[in-house]
Coordinates of C-alpha atoms in Angstrom, one line a residue:
Chain A
M14 CA -28.4 -5.0 -24.7
R15 CA -26.8 -4.6 -21.3
L16 CA -23.2 -4.9 -22.6
G17 CA -24.0 -2.3 -25.3
R18 CA -25.0 0.2 -22.7
T19 CA -21.9 -0.6 -20.6
R20 CA -19.7 0.0 -23.6
V21 CA -21.5 3.3 -24.3
I22 CA -20.9 4.5 -20.7
Q23 CA -17.3 3.5 -20.9
A24 CA -16.7 5.2 -24.2
V25 CA -18.5 8.4 -23.2
T26 CA -16.6 8.6 -19.9
L27 CA -13.3 8.1 -21.6
I28 CA -14.0 10.6 -24.4
A29 CA -15.2 13.1 -21.8
L30 CA -12.0 12.7 -19.7
L31 CA -9.8 13.0 -22.7
G32 CA -11.8 15.9 -24.0
V33 CA -11.5 17.8 -20.7
Y34 CA -7.8 17.1 -20.8
E35 CA -7.4 18.3 -24.3
A36 CA -9.4 21.4 -23.6
L37 CA -7.2 22.2 -20.6
S38 CA -4.1 21.6 -22.7
R39 CA -5.3 24.0 -25.3
S40 CA -6.7 26.6 -22.9
G41 CA -3.2 28.0 -22.3
R42 CA -4.1 28.6 -18.7
F43 CA -1.3 26.3 -17.4
Y44 CA 2.4 26.8 -17.5
Q45 CA 3.6 26.1 -21.0
G46 CA 4.2 22.4 -21.7
A47 CA 2.8 21.3 -18.4
I48 CA -0.2 19.7 -20.1
P49 CA 0.9 18.6 -23.5
P50 CA -1.7 17.8 -26.1
L51 CA -2.7 14.1 -26.5
A52 CA -1.1 13.9 -29.9
D53 CA 2.3 14.9 -28.4
I54 CA 2.0 12.2 -25.7
A55 CA 1.0 9.6 -28.3
Q56 CA 4.0 10.6 -30.4
A57 CA 6.3 10.4 -27.3
F58 CA 4.9 7.0 -26.4
F59 CA 5.8 5.4 -29.7
A60 CA 9.1 7.2 -29.9
Q61 CA 9.9 5.7 -26.5
L62 CA 9.1 2.2 -27.7
L63 CA 11.8 2.6 -30.3
Q64 CA 14.5 3.6 -27.8
P65 CA 16.9 0.7 -27.0
D66 CA 17.5 2.6 -23.7
L67 CA 13.9 1.8 -22.6
Y68 CA 14.4 -1.9 -22.8
L69 CA 17.6 -1.8 -20.7
N70 CA 15.8 0.1 -18.0
L71 CA 12.7 -2.1 -18.3
W72 CA 15.0 -5.1 -17.8
V73 CA 16.6 -3.6 -14.7
T74 CA 13.3 -2.9 -13.1
A75 CA 11.9 -6.3 -14.0
Y76 CA 15.0 -8.0 -12.5
E77 CA 14.6 -6.0 -9.3
V78 CA 10.9 -6.7 -9.0
V79 CA 11.1 -10.4 -9.8
L80 CA 14.1 -11.1 -7.6
G81 CA 12.6 -9.2 -4.7
F82 CA 9.3 -11.0 -5.2
V83 CA 10.9 -14.5 -5.3
I84 CA 12.9 -13.7 -2.1
A85 CA 9.7 -12.5 -0.4
M86 CA 7.7 -15.5 -1.5
V87 CA 10.2 -18.1 -0.3
S88 CA 10.9 -16.4 3.1
G89 CA 7.3 -15.2 3.5
V90 CA 5.9 -18.7 3.1
L91 CA 8.5 -20.3 5.4
L92 CA 8.0 -17.6 8.1
G93 CA 4.2 -17.9 7.7
I94 CA 4.4 -21.7 8.3
V95 CA 6.7 -21.2 11.3
L96 CA 4.3 -18.6 12.8
G97 CA 1.4 -20.9 12.0
T98 CA 2.9 -23.9 13.8
T99 CA 4.1 -22.1 16.9
P100 CA 1.2 -20.3 18.6
L101 CA 3.3 -18.7 21.3
L102 CA 5.7 -17.2 18.9
S103 CA 2.8 -16.0 16.7
T104 CA 1.1 -14.2 19.7
V105 CA 4.4 -12.6 20.7
V106 CA 5.4 -11.4 17.2
T107 CA 2.0 -10.6 15.7
P108 CA 1.8 -7.0 17.1
F109 CA 5.1 -6.2 15.5
V110 CA 4.2 -7.9 12.2
D111 CA 0.8 -6.2 12.0
S112 CA 2.2 -2.7 12.6
L113 CA 5.2 -3.2 10.3
A114 CA 2.8 -4.5 7.6
T115 CA 0.9 -1.3 7.5
T116 CA 3.9 1.0 7.8
P117 CA 4.9 2.8 4.7
K118 CA 7.9 0.7 3.6
I119 CA 9.5 3.6 1.6
I120 CA 10.8 5.0 4.8
F121 CA 13.1 2.0 5.1
L122 CA 14.8 2.9 1.8
P123 CA 17.5 4.9 3.6
I124 CA 18.4 1.9 5.7
A125 CA 18.4 -0.4 2.6
M126 CA 20.8 2.1 0.9
L127 CA 23.0 2.2 4.0
L128 CA 23.2 -1.6 4.0
V129 CA 23.7 -2.4 0.3
G130 CA 24.3 0.9 -1.4
T131 CA 22.1 2.8 -3.8
G132 CA 22.2 0.4 -6.8
P133 CA 19.7 -2.3 -7.8
P134 CA 20.4 -4.5 -4.6
S135 CA 18.7 -1.8 -2.5
K136 CA 15.6 -2.0 -4.7
V137 CA 15.6 -5.8 -4.5
L138 CA 15.7 -5.5 -0.7
M139 CA 12.9 -3.0 -0.7
A140 CA 10.7 -5.1 -3.0
A141 CA 11.3 -8.2 -0.8
L142 CA 10.6 -6.2 2.4
S143 CA 7.3 -4.9 1.0
A144 CA 6.0 -8.2 -0.3
I145 CA 7.0 -10.4 2.6
F146 CA 4.3 -9.1 4.9
P147 CA 1.1 -9.9 2.9
V148 CA 2.6 -13.3 2.0
M149 CA 3.6 -14.1 5.6
I150 CA 0.3 -12.9 7.1
A151 CA -1.8 -14.8 4.5
V152 CA 0.1 -18.0 5.0
A153 CA 0.0 -17.8 8.8
A154 CA -3.8 -17.2 8.7
G155 CA -4.0 -20.1 6.2
M156 CA -2.2 -22.4 8.6
R157 CA -4.9 -21.9 11.1
Q158 CA -7.5 -23.1 8.6
I159 CA -5.8 -26.4 7.8
S160 CA -7.9 -29.4 8.9
P161 CA -6.4 -30.8 12.2
V162 CA -7.2 -34.3 10.8
L163 CA -4.6 -33.8 8.0
I164 CA -2.0 -32.6 10.6
R165 CA -2.7 -35.6 12.8
V166 CA -2.4 -38.0 9.8
G167 CA 1.0 -36.5 9.1
Q168 CA 2.1 -36.8 12.7
S169 CA 1.0 -40.5 12.9
F170 CA 3.1 -41.1 9.9
R171 CA 6.0 -39.5 11.8
C172 CA 6.6 -37.0 9.1
S173 CA 9.7 -34.8 9.6
W174 CA 9.1 -31.0 9.7
W175 CA 10.1 -30.7 6.0
Q176 CA 7.8 -33.6 5.1
M177 CA 5.0 -31.9 6.9
V178 CA 5.7 -28.7 5.0
T179 CA 5.8 -30.3 1.6
K180 CA 3.2 -33.0 2.0
I181 CA 0.6 -31.5 4.4
Y182 CA 0.9 -27.7 4.7
M183 CA 1.8 -26.6 1.2
P184 CA -1.1 -28.4 -0.6
S185 CA -3.5 -26.8 1.8
L186 CA -1.9 -23.4 1.6
R187 CA -2.5 -22.9 -2.1
L188 CA -5.2 -20.3 -1.9
P189 CA -3.5 -18.1 0.9
I190 CA -0.2 -18.2 -1.0
I191 CA -1.9 -17.1 -4.2
S192 CA -3.7 -14.2 -2.5
G193 CA -0.6 -13.1 -0.7
A194 CA 1.4 -13.4 -3.9
R195 CA -1.0 -11.1 -5.8
L196 CA -1.0 -8.4 -3.1
G197 CA 2.8 -8.8 -2.7
F198 CA 3.5 -8.5 -6.4
G199 CA 1.7 -5.2 -6.7
L200 CA 3.6 -3.9 -3.7
C201 CA 6.9 -5.0 -5.3
I202 CA 6.2 -3.0 -8.4
I203 CA 5.3 0.1 -6.5
I204 CA 8.2 0.1 -4.1
T205 CA 10.8 -0.7 -6.7
L206 CA 9.6 2.2 -8.9
L207 CA 9.4 4.6 -6.0
S208 CA 12.9 3.6 -4.8
E209 CA 14.2 4.1 -8.3
I210 CA 12.6 7.5 -8.4
K211 CA 14.2 8.6 -5.1
I212 CA 17.8 7.6 -5.9
S213 CA 19.1 5.5 -8.8
K214 CA 20.7 5.7 -12.2
L215 CA 18.7 2.9 -13.9
G216 CA 15.2 1.6 -14.2
M217 CA 11.8 2.8 -15.3
G218 CA 11.4 4.9 -12.1
F219 CA 14.7 6.6 -12.9
L220 CA 13.6 7.2 -16.6
T221 CA 10.4 8.8 -15.5
I222 CA 11.9 11.2 -12.9
D223 CA 14.7 12.0 -15.3
A224 CA 12.2 13.1 -17.9
Y225 CA 10.5 15.2 -15.2
N226 CA 13.8 16.8 -14.2
H227 CA 14.6 17.7 -17.8
Y228 CA 11.0 19.0 -18.2
Q229 CA 10.3 16.5 -21.0
I230 CA 6.7 16.3 -20.0
P231 CA 5.3 14.3 -23.0
Q232 CA 8.0 11.7 -22.4
M233 CA 7.1 11.6 -18.7
Y234 CA 3.4 11.1 -19.5
A235 CA 4.3 8.4 -22.0
L236 CA 6.5 6.5 -19.6
L237 CA 3.9 6.7 -16.9
L238 CA 1.3 5.4 -19.4
L239 CA 3.7 2.5 -20.3
I240 CA 4.3 1.7 -16.6
F241 CA 0.5 1.6 -15.9
I242 CA -0.2 -0.6 -18.9
I243 CA 2.5 -3.0 -17.8
A244 CA 1.4 -3.0 -14.1
V245 CA -2.3 -3.5 -14.8
G246 CA -1.4 -6.1 -17.5
M247 CA 0.8 -8.1 -15.1
N248 CA -1.9 -8.0 -12.5
A249 CA -4.5 -9.2 -15.0
L250 CA -2.1 -12.0 -16.1
L251 CA -1.5 -13.0 -12.5
S252 CA -5.2 -13.2 -11.7
R253 CA -5.8 -15.2 -14.9
L254 CA -3.1 -17.6 -14.0
T255 CA -4.3 -18.0 -10.4
A256 CA -8.0 -18.1 -11.2
R257 CA -7.7 -21.8 -12.2
Chain B
M12 CA -1.8 -22.3 24.1
T13 CA -2.5 -21.9 27.8
K14 CA -4.5 -19.0 29.3
A15 CA -1.5 -17.8 31.3
N16 CA 0.6 -17.6 28.1
R17 CA -2.1 -15.6 26.4
R18 CA -2.2 -13.1 29.3
L19 CA 1.6 -12.8 29.4
A20 CA 1.9 -12.4 25.6
P21 CA 2.2 -8.5 25.7
L22 CA 5.0 -8.9 28.3
Y23 CA 6.7 -11.4 26.0
S24 CA 6.4 -9.0 23.1
I25 CA 8.0 -6.2 25.1
G26 CA 10.7 -8.7 26.3
L27 CA 11.4 -9.6 22.7
L28 CA 11.8 -5.9 21.8
L29 CA 14.2 -5.4 24.7
V30 CA 16.2 -8.5 23.7
L31 CA 16.5 -7.3 20.1
G32 CA 17.5 -3.8 21.3
A33 CA 20.2 -5.3 23.6
F34 CA 21.4 -7.6 20.7
V35 CA 21.8 -4.6 18.4
E36 CA 23.6 -2.7 21.1
L37 CA 26.0 -5.5 21.8
A38 CA 26.6 -6.2 18.1
V39 CA 27.5 -2.5 17.5
R40 CA 29.7 -2.4 20.6
A41 CA 31.5 -5.6 19.5
G42 CA 32.1 -4.1 16.1
W43 CA 29.9 -6.6 14.1
L44 CA 27.6 -3.8 13.0
L45 CA 28.6 -0.3 12.1
P46 CA 26.8 2.4 14.1
N47 CA 26.5 4.4 10.9
I48 CA 24.5 1.7 9.3
V49 CA 22.5 0.3 12.3
A50 CA 22.1 2.9 15.0
P51 CA 22.2 1.2 18.5
P52 CA 19.5 2.0 21.1
S53 CA 22.0 4.0 23.2
L54 CA 22.2 6.5 20.3
V55 CA 18.5 6.3 19.1
I56 CA 17.0 7.0 22.6
P57 CA 18.8 10.3 23.1
A58 CA 18.1 11.1 19.4
F59 CA 14.5 11.5 20.4
G60 CA 15.5 14.4 22.7
D61 CA 17.5 16.1 19.8
L62 CA 14.5 15.7 17.5
R63 CA 12.2 17.2 20.1
A64 CA 14.6 20.1 20.6
N65 CA 14.5 20.7 16.8
N66 CA 10.7 20.6 16.6
E67 CA 11.0 17.4 14.5
I68 CA 8.5 15.3 16.4
V69 CA 5.2 16.8 17.3
E70 CA 5.0 19.2 14.3
P71 CA 5.7 16.8 11.5
F72 CA 3.6 14.1 13.3
L73 CA 0.6 16.4 13.4
N74 CA 1.3 17.6 9.9
T75 CA 1.2 14.0 8.5
F76 CA -1.6 12.9 10.8
F77 CA -3.9 15.8 9.7
H78 CA -3.2 15.4 6.0
V79 CA -3.9 11.7 6.2
V80 CA -7.2 12.4 8.1
I81 CA -8.3 15.1 5.6
A82 CA -7.4 12.9 2.7
T83 CA -9.3 9.9 4.1
A84 CA -12.3 12.1 5.0
A85 CA -12.4 13.5 1.5
A86 CA -12.0 10.1 -0.1
A87 CA -14.9 8.8 2.1
A88 CA -17.0 11.8 1.2
L89 CA -16.5 11.0 -2.5
G90 CA -16.1 7.2 -2.4
L91 CA -19.1 6.2 -0.2
P92 CA -21.7 7.9 -2.4
F93 CA -20.0 6.7 -5.5
G94 CA -20.0 3.1 -4.1
Y95 CA -23.7 3.5 -3.3
F96 CA -24.4 4.8 -6.8
L97 CA -22.6 1.9 -8.4
A98 CA -24.5 -0.6 -6.2
R99 CA -27.8 1.0 -7.3
S100 CA -27.1 1.5 -11.1
P101 CA -26.1 -1.8 -12.7
A102 CA -25.1 -0.3 -16.0
F103 CA -22.6 2.1 -14.5
D104 CA -21.5 -0.6 -12.1
Q105 CA -20.6 -2.9 -15.1
A106 CA -18.9 0.0 -16.8
Y107 CA -16.7 1.2 -13.9
R108 CA -16.2 -1.9 -11.8
G109 CA -13.3 -3.1 -13.9
W110 CA -11.7 0.3 -14.0
L111 CA -11.8 0.5 -10.2
A112 CA -10.2 -2.9 -9.9
A113 CA -7.5 -1.8 -12.3
A114 CA -6.9 1.4 -10.4
F115 CA -6.7 -0.7 -7.2
A116 CA -4.0 -2.8 -8.8
S117 CA -2.0 0.0 -10.4
P118 CA 0.7 2.0 -8.8
L119 CA -1.2 5.3 -8.5
V120 CA 1.4 6.9 -6.3
L121 CA 3.7 7.0 -9.3
L122 CA 1.5 9.7 -10.8
Y123 CA 3.0 12.2 -8.4
P124 CA 5.3 13.9 -11.0
L125 CA 2.1 14.6 -12.9
F126 CA 0.5 16.2 -9.8
L127 CA 3.7 18.2 -9.3
V128 CA 3.4 19.5 -12.8
F129 CA -0.2 20.5 -12.1
F130 CA -0.2 21.8 -8.6
G131 CA 3.5 22.2 -7.6
R132 CA 5.2 21.1 -4.4
T133 CA 2.2 22.0 -2.2
Y134 CA 0.1 20.4 0.6
F135 CA -2.7 20.3 -2.0
T136 CA -0.6 17.9 -4.1
V137 CA 0.0 15.7 -1.0
V138 CA -3.6 15.6 0.1
L139 CA -5.1 15.3 -3.4
M140 CA -2.9 12.3 -4.2
S141 CA -3.7 10.6 -0.9
T142 CA -7.4 11.3 -1.5
M143 CA -7.2 9.6 -4.9
V144 CA -5.4 6.6 -3.6
A145 CA -7.8 6.1 -0.6
F146 CA -10.8 6.7 -2.8
V147 CA -10.4 3.4 -4.7
P148 CA -10.7 0.9 -1.8
I149 CA -13.3 2.9 -0.1
A150 CA -15.5 3.0 -3.2
I151 CA -14.9 -0.7 -4.0
N152 CA -15.9 -1.8 -0.5
A153 CA -18.9 0.6 -0.2
R154 CA -20.2 -0.8 -3.5
D155 CA -19.7 -4.4 -2.2
A156 CA -21.4 -3.4 1.1
F157 CA -24.5 -2.0 -0.6
M158 CA -24.7 -4.8 -3.1
N159 CA -24.8 -7.5 -0.5
I160 CA -27.5 -6.3 1.9
P161 CA -29.3 -9.5 3.2
P162 CA -32.6 -9.7 1.2
V163 CA -34.3 -10.7 4.5
L164 CA -33.7 -7.3 6.0
L165 CA -35.0 -5.5 2.9
N166 CA -38.1 -7.7 3.0
V167 CA -38.7 -6.9 6.6
G168 CA -38.5 -3.2 5.6
K169 CA -41.0 -3.8 2.8
S170 CA -43.5 -5.4 5.2
F171 CA -43.1 -2.4 7.5
K172 CA -43.8 -0.2 4.5
V173 CA -40.7 2.0 5.1
D174 CA -40.1 4.8 2.7
K175 CA -36.9 5.2 0.6
W176 CA -35.1 7.3 3.2
Q177 CA -36.0 5.0 6.1
R178 CA -34.9 2.0 4.1
F179 CA -31.5 3.7 3.6
A180 CA -31.0 5.0 7.1
M181 CA -32.4 2.1 9.1
I182 CA -31.7 -1.0 7.0
E183 CA -29.1 -0.5 4.2
L184 CA -26.6 1.7 6.0
P185 CA -26.4 -0.2 9.3
A186 CA -26.1 -3.5 7.3
A187 CA -23.3 -2.0 5.2
V188 CA -21.2 -0.5 8.0
P189 CA -18.9 -3.5 8.6
T190 CA -17.9 -3.8 4.9
I191 CA -17.6 0.0 4.6
F192 CA -15.2 0.0 7.5
V193 CA -13.0 -2.6 5.8
G194 CA -12.7 0.0 3.0
L195 CA -12.1 2.9 5.4
R196 CA -9.4 0.9 7.1
L197 CA -7.7 0.2 3.8
G198 CA -8.3 3.8 2.8
V199 CA -6.5 5.1 5.9
I200 CA -3.6 2.8 5.4
Y201 CA -3.3 3.7 1.7
A202 CA -3.5 7.4 2.5
L203 CA -0.8 7.1 5.2
V204 CA 1.5 5.1 3.0
N205 CA 0.9 7.5 0.1
T206 CA 1.3 10.7 2.2
I207 CA 4.5 9.6 3.8
G208 CA 5.8 8.3 0.5
V209 CA 5.1 11.5 -1.3
E210 CA 6.6 13.5 1.6
F211 CA 9.7 11.4 1.4
L212 CA 10.0 11.6 -2.4
I213 CA 9.5 15.4 -2.7
D214 CA 11.1 16.4 0.6
F215 CA 8.1 18.3 1.7
G216 CA 5.6 18.2 4.6
G217 CA 5.7 15.9 7.7
L218 CA 7.4 12.7 8.8
G219 CA 8.4 11.5 5.4
R220 CA 10.3 14.8 4.7
V221 CA 12.1 14.6 8.0
V222 CA 13.4 11.0 7.3
S223 CA 14.6 12.2 3.9
D224 CA 16.3 15.2 5.4
L225 CA 18.0 13.2 8.1
Y226 CA 19.3 10.7 5.6
A227 CA 20.6 13.6 3.4
F228 CA 22.5 14.9 6.4
F229 CA 23.5 11.4 7.3
N230 CA 22.1 11.8 10.8
I231 CA 21.5 8.1 11.3
P232 CA 20.4 7.9 15.0
Q233 CA 17.8 10.6 14.5
M234 CA 16.7 8.9 11.3
Y235 CA 16.1 5.7 13.1
A236 CA 14.2 7.5 15.8
E237 CA 12.0 9.2 13.3
I238 CA 11.3 5.9 11.5
L239 CA 10.2 4.4 14.9
L240 CA 7.9 7.4 15.2
I241 CA 6.3 6.6 11.9
L242 CA 5.7 3.0 13.1
V243 CA 3.9 4.6 16.1
I244 CA 1.7 6.8 13.9
S245 CA 0.5 3.9 11.9
I246 CA -0.4 2.0 15.1
V247 CA -2.2 5.0 16.5
L248 CA -4.2 5.6 13.3
L249 CA -5.4 2.0 13.1
W250 CA -6.2 1.9 16.8
T251 CA -8.3 5.1 16.4
L252 CA -10.2 3.7 13.5
D253 CA -10.9 0.5 15.5
R254 CA -12.3 2.6 18.3
V255 CA -14.5 4.6 15.9
Q256 CA -15.8 1.4 14.4
R257 CA -16.7 0.0 17.8
W258 CA -18.4 3.2 18.7
V259 CA -20.5 3.3 15.5
R260 CA -21.5 -0.3 15.6
P261 CA -20.8 -2.1 18.9
Q262 CA -20.3 -5.8 18.4

């Protein structure tokens, strides 16, 4: 009855957390409305789902995330292959790539806005910038793992650079590309929403901060809940797809 | 790659930086890039002096640095025991493992409006959020570390009849250190990204706040200088952690 015990622990934890929340909400110790009762949040959640406005903003955010992600994947894989095939370039650039990879990307948002304005293109740019590093680093590391025999076979067939990429490198790079993509996709979602929160007029991040600014706290909680469900769901979907 | 090339690599890296700087400078002077969009080095370098005169370097740097350190330390103080607990109690592990993985995949930083509602625009909000974000990878890796102690080591301990505490201090902990440090490294990076992100979003605190202010005043050269400074802080933090790891467990 292992699974039974697991479920009991999960249920008890969840109920305890929600209970503490509800108790705090009813205690009246916090500023009025700051901690709305669970029923209000649930109501706001379903009310949100009926708003046509929500789907427009969801579409904008999805568009920014996906476009940024695609740009990052294509350029990240190509740059990773270039780094993987030119050791000298890789040694020279790696210190920069590594330190940029760990830098909080959000600080580049002002530069993105200076370059392409405050609309959706700046979010696409930020998403691409965030996701390109894990993809590039994973692919460059994967290139070093490719069996030299395969590379020599390709060379003895006098493959062109592009043929090497499509026939030799890409099939061997499946796993690094998948792991880079999973990391990158999560980063795309985060940075897009944060950029929308900072400055924008559209998107899920905008909706959330707009609710906050108008002190519509239940709506804000509901939107955050929706965003988390979507983000975790997308991640689960992506791992399911890539597990095969 | 030849040995000589490897030794010269740092010089090449610096050279590349200089070439890029020179290229930006020329591009701006030739009018291909607007100095209001891409600040040339000739404006960014003096901007460091202005920032220093305005107390916008050392103070915000230390501000961010200490909040990241406090948050990581708090996350480690909570996450390491929690990871150990999960590794030693299979039922709880099974119950919480999936949740931790989900938290790791979810955009926790987006919860900041919620924290603002609870705790206001305070340093407590900044540190608490960073602690929460850093807790997840630290706990996950601590759990993995204590789950995967080589059985040989434990058996050696058994044949020496070590007691519980000795087993923990002399076998489990040293064997777990490398994986724990993977988590700490991630934790520091997450705490840094989160701290600067929140500072930037709510215009409060250290380096992130300064970048946001400078953008608001359209002070582009100083903004670029401050962004470079943030690059430096992330390098310094990771380097420090690397040193600590070597000191704790020399390879």
